[in-house]
Tab-separated table of C-alpha atoms in Angstrom:
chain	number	residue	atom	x	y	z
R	849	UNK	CA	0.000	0.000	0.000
R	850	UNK	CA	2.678	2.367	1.106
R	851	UNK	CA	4.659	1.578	-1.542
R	852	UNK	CA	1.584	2.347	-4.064
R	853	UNK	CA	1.194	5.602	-2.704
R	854	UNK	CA	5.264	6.330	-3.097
R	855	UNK	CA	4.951	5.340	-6.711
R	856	UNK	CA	1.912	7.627	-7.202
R	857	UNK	CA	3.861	10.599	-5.140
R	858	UNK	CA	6.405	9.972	-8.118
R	859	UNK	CA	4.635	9.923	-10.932
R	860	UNK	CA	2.548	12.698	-9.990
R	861	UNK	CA	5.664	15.237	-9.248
R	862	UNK	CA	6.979	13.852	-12.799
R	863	UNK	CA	3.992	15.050	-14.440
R	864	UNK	CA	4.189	18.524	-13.096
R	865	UNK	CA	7.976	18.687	-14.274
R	866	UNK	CA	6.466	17.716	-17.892
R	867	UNK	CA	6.641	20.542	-20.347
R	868	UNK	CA	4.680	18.632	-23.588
R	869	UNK	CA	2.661	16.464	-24.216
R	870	UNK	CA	5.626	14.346	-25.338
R	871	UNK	CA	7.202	14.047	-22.249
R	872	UNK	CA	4.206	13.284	-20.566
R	873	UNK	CA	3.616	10.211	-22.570
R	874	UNK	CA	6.919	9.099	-21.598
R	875	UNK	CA	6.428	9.365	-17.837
R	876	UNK	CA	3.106	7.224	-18.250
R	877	UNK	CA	5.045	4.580	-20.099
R	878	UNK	CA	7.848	5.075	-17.779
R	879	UNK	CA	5.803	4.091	-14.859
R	880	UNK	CA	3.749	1.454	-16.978
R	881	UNK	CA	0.578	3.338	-16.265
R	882	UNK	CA	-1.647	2.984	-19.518
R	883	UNK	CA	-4.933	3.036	-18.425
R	884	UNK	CA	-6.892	6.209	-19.302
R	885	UNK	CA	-8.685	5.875	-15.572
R	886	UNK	CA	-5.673	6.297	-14.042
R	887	UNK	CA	-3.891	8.783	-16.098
R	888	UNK	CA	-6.877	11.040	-15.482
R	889	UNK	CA	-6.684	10.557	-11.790
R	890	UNK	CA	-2.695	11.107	-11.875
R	891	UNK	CA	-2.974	14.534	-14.013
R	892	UNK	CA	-5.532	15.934	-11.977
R	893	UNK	CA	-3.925	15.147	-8.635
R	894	UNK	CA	-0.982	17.024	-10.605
R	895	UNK	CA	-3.098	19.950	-10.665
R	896	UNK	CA	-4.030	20.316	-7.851
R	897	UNK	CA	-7.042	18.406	-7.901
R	898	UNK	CA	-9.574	20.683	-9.677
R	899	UNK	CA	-13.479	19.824	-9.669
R	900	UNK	CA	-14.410	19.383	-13.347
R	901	UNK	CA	-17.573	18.791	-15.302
R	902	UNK	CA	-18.946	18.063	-19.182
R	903	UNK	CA	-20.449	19.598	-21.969
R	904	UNK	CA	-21.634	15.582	-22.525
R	905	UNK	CA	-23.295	13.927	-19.287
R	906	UNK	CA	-20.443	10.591	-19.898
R	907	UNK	CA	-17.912	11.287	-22.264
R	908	UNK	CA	-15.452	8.875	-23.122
R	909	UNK	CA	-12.148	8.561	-21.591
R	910	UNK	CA	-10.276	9.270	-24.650
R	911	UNK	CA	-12.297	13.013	-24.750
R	912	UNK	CA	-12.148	13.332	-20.309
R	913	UNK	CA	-8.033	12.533	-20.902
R	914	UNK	CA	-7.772	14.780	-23.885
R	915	UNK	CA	-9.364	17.813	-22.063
R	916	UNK	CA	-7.643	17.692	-19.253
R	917	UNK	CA	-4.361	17.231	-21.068
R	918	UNK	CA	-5.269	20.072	-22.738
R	919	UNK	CA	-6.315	22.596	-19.298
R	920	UNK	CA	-2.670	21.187	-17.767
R	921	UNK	CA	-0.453	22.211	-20.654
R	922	UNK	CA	-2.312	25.797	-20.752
R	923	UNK	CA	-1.410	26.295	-17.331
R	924	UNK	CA	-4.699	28.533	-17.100
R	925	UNK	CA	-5.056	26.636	-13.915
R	926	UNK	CA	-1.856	27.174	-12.315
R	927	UNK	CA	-1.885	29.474	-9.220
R	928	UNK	CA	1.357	31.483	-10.417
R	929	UNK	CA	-0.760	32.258	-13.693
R	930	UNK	CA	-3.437	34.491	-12.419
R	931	UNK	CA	-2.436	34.763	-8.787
R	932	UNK	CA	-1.377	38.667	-9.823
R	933	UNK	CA	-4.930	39.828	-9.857
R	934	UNK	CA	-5.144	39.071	-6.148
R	935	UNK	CA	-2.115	40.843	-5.407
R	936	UNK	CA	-3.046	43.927	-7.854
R	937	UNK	CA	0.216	43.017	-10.004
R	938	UNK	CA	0.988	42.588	-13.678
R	939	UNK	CA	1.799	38.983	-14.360
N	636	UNK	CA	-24.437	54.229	-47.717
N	637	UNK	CA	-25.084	52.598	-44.554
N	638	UNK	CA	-26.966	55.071	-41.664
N	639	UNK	CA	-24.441	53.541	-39.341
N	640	UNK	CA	-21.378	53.858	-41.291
N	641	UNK	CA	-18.982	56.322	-39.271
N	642	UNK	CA	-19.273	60.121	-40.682
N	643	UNK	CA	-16.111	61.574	-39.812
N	644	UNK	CA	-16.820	65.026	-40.945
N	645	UNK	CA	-19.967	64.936	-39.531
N	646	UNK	CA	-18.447	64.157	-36.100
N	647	UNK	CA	-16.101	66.211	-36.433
N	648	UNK	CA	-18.515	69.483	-37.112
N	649	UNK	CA	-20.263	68.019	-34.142
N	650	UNK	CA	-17.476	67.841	-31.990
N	651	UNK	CA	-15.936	71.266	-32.915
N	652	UNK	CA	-12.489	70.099	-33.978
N	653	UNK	CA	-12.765	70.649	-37.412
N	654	UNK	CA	-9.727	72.803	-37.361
N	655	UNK	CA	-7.955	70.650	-35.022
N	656	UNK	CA	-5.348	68.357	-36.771
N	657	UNK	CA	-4.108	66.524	-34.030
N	658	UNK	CA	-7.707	65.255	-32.588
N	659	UNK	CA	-8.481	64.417	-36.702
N	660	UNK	CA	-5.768	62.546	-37.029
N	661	UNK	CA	-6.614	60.833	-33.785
N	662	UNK	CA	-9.921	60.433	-34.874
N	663	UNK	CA	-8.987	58.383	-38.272
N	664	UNK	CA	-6.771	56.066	-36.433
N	665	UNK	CA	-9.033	55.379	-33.189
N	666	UNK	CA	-11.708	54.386	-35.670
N	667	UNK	CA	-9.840	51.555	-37.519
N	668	UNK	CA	-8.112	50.743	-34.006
N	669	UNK	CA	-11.813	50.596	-32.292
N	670	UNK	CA	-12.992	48.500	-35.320
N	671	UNK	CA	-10.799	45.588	-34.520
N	672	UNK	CA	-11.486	46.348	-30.643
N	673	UNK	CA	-14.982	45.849	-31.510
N	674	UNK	CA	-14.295	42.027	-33.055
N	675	UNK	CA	-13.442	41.107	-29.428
N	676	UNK	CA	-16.603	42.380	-28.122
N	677	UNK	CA	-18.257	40.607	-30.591
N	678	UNK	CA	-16.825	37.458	-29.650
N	679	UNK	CA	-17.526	37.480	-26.153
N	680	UNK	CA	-20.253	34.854	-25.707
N	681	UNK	CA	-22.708	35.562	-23.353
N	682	UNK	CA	-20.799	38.059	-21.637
N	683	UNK	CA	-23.434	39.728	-19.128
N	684	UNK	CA	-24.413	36.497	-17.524
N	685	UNK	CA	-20.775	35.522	-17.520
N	686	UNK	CA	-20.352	38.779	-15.395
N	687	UNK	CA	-23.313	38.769	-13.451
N	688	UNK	CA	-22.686	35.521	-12.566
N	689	UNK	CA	-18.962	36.228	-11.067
N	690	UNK	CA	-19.935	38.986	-9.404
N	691	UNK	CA	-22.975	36.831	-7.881
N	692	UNK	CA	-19.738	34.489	-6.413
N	693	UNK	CA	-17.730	37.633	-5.476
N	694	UNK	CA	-20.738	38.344	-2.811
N	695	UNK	CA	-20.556	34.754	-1.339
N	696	UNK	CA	-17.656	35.644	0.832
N	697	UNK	CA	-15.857	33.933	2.331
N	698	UNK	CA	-16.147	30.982	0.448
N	699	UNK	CA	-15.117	32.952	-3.161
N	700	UNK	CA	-12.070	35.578	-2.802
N	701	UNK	CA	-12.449	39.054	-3.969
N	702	UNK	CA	-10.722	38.548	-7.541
N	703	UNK	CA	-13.256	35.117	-8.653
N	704	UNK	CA	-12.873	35.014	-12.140
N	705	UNK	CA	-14.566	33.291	-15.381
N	706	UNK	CA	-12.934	32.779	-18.085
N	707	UNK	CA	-13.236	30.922	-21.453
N	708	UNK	CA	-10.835	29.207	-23.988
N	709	UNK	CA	-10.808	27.140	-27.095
N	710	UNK	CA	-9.178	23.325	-26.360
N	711	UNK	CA	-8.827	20.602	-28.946
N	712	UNK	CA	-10.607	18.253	-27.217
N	713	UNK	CA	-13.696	17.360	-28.987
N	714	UNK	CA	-16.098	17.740	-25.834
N	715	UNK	CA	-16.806	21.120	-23.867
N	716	UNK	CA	-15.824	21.032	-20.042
N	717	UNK	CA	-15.875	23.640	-17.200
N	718	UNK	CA	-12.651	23.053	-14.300
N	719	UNK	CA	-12.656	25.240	-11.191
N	720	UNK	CA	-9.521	25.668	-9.302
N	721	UNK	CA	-9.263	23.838	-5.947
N	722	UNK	CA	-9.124	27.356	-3.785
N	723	UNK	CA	-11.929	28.661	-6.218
N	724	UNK	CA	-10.953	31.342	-7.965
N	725	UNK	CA	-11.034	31.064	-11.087
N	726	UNK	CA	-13.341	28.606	-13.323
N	727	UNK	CA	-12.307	28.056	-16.608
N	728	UNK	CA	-14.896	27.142	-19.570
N	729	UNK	CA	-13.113	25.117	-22.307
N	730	UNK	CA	-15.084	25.343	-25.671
N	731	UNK	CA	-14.271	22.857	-28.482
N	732	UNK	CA	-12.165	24.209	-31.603
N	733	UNK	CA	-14.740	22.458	-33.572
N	734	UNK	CA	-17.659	24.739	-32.695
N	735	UNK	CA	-14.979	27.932	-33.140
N	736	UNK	CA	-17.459	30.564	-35.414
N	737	UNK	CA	-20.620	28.414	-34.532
N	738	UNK	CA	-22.375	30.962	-32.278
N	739	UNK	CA	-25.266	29.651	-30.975
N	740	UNK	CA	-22.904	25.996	-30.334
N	741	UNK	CA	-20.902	28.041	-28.391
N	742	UNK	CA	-23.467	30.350	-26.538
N	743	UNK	CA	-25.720	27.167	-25.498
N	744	UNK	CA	-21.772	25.852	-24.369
N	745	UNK	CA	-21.045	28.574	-22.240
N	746	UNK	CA	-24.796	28.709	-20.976
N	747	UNK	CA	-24.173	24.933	-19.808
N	748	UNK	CA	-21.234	25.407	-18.344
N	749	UNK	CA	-22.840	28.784	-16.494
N	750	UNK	CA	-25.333	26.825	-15.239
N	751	UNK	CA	-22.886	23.921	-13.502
N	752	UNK	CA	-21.819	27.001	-11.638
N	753	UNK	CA	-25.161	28.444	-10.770
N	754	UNK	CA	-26.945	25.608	-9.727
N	755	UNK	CA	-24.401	24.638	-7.415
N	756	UNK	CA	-23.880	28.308	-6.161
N	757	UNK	CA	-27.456	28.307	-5.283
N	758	UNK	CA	-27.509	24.944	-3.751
N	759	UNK	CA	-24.663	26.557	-1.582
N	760	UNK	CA	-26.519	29.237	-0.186
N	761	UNK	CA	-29.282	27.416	0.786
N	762	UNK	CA	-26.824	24.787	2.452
N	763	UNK	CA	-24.430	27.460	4.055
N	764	UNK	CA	-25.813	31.028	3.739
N	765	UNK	CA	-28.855	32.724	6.340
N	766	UNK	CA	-31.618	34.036	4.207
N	767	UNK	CA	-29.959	37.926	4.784
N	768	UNK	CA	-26.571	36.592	2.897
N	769	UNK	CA	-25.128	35.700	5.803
N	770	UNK	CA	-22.283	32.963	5.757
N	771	UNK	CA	-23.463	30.657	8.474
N	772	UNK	CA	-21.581	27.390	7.912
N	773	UNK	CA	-18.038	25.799	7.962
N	774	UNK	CA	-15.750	27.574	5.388
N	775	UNK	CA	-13.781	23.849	4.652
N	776	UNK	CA	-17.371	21.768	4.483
N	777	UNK	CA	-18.588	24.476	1.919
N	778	UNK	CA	-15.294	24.665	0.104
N	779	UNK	CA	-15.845	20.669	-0.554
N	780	UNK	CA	-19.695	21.425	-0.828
N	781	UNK	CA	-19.032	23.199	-3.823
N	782	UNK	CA	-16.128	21.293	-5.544
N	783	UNK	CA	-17.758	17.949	-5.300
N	784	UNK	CA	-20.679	19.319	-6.718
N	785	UNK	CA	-18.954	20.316	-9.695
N	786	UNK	CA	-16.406	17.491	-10.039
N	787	UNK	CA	-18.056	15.009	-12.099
N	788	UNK	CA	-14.719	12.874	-12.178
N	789	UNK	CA	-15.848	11.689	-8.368
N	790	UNK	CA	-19.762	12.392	-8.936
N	791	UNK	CA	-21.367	8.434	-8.774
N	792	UNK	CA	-23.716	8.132	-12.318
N	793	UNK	CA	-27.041	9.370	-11.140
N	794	UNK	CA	-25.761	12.846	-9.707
N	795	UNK	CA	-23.825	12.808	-12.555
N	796	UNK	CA	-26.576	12.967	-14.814
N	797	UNK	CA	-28.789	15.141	-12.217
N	798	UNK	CA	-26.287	17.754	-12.179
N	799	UNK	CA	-25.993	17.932	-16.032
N	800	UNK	CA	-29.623	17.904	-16.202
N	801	UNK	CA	-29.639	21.112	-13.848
N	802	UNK	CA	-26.982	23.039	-15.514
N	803	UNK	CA	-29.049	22.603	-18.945
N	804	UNK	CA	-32.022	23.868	-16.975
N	805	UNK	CA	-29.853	26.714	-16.276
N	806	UNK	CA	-28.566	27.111	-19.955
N	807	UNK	CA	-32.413	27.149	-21.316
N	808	UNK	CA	-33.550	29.813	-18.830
N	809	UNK	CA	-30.780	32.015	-19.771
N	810	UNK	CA	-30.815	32.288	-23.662
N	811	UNK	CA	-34.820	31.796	-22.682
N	812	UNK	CA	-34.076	35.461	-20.917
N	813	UNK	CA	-31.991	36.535	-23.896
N	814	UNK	CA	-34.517	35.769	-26.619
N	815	UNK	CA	-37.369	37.138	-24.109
N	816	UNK	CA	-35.141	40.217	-24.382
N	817	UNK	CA	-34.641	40.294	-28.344
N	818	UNK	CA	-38.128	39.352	-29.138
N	819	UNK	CA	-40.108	41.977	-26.358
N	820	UNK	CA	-37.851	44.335	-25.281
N	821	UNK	CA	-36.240	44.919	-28.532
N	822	UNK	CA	-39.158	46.067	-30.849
N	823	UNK	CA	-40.740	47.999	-27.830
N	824	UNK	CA	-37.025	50.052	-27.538
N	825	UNK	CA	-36.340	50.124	-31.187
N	826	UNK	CA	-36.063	53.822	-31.528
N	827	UNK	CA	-33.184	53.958	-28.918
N	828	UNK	CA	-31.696	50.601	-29.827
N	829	UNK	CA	-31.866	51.129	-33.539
N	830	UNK	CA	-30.599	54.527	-34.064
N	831	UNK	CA	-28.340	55.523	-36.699
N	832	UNK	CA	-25.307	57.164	-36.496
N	833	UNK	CA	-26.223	60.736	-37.005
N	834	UNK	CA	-28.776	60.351	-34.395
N	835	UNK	CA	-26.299	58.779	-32.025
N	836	UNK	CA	-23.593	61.071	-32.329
N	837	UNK	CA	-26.441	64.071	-31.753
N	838	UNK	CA	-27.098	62.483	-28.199
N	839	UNK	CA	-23.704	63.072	-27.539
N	840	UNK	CA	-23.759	66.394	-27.499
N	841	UNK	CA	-24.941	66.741	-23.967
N	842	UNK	CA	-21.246	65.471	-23.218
């Protein structure tokens, strides 16, 4: 179990040092994780676990994994990207 | 020629600066510059509820910070999706590349994804706020009140699909408000909504 939750600890603060969508692949084939489930859970735990919802009531994995991709490599979620307008600073 | 088609001379004469070539010349480039201004305006979907809707979160306080923002972005993905930030402010709409020109795709989007938001604002203040506005709950229980609620990644299937059902709801009594609007308001208010540009500029004056 512990050693589960190390490996996940890993992964996850590999993803966040990912800078493409490239790299990212490799890290899930690094860690043999191929599963869409669980490279959805990983990459949101990576950012910070955000609630998210659908246009479609159950899309399929392939669409959930390719938005979310998508949001992480933006970086419109990241706290250093808008955390200026709380502090009254240009970014 | 078009009764909205920008007289210069006209506004000029009406603006008493017909002898002043500094404020003409400003004039000829601040129109072209305000044209392509104006293409961003134009592209903002469904931009008063967007705002009346942060500013709606901006008064829940403490549970949404000062700055709460919406915003909206094109992704590649093929399906639309709404993500807000774990300390909650900012939610981000992500509209499909594939609907990118397709205005009422995208306003009916953004309407959805409003009404994730709204529906589980409002279930919020009936769960955490006094009837005044007061805050009247547990800051961390509300904070996971309202991010389970719109986290369908951990929702189980049926308030999955009760959720969705709510935020269309949401999204048909909005553009329901905004065609009420066009269809009513708009042929009862066509003198002041419809004027042309002579007339508009002539309003003016008084400033």
């Amino acid at each position: 179990m512990l050693e589960k939750r190390t490996s996940s600890l890993l992964v996850v603060k590999a993803i966040k040092a990912c800078s493409s969508k490239k790299a990212l692949n490799t890290v899930f084939k690094e860690y043999g994780i191929s599963k869409l489930e669980q490279r959805i859970k990983l990459l949101l735990k990576a950012m910070g676990n955000p609630s998210v919802s659908y246009s479609d009531c159950f899309p399929p994995a392939r669409e959930r994994y390719n938005t979310i991709v998508d949001t992480h490599f933006s970086g419109i979620l990241r706290k250093d990207y808008y955390s200026w307008i709380s502090k009254g600073k240009k970014k | 020629m078009n009764e909205n088609e920008i007289e210069t001379d006209y506004l000029l004469k009406n603006l008493n600066i017909c002898d002043n070539k500094e404020e003409k010349m400003w004039l000829t480039n601040a129109k072209k510059r305000f044209e392509m201004f104006y293409q961003e305006v134009r592209e903002q979907p469904l931009s008063s509820l967007i705002r009346a809707m942060e500013i709606k979160c901006r008064r829940l306080q403490p549970i949404f910070p000062q700055f709460f923002e919406i915003r909206w972005r094109y992704v590649t993905a093929n399906v639309g999706s709404c993500f807000l930030i774990k300390d909650v402010g900012i939610f981000v709409i992500n509209i499909p590349l594939s609907i990118k020109g397709k205005e009422f795709e995208i306003r009916n989007l953004v309407a959805h994804e409003i009404g994730h938001l709204y529906s589980t604002v409002v279930s919020l203040e009936r769960e955490y706020f006094s009837e005044k506005g007061e805050f009247i709950g547990d800051v961390g229980e509300s904070l996971k009140f309202l991010r389970d609620c719109l986290n369908s990644e951990n929702l189980d299937k049926e308030k999955t699909e009760s959720y969705h059902k709510r935020a269309t709801m949401i999204g048909i009594f909005a553009l329901n408000e905004r065609s009420k609007f066009y269809k009513h308001r708009m042929p009862l208010n066509e003198r002041s909504f419809c004027k042309s540009f002579r007339q508009i500029a002539d309003d003016f004056k008084r400033w």
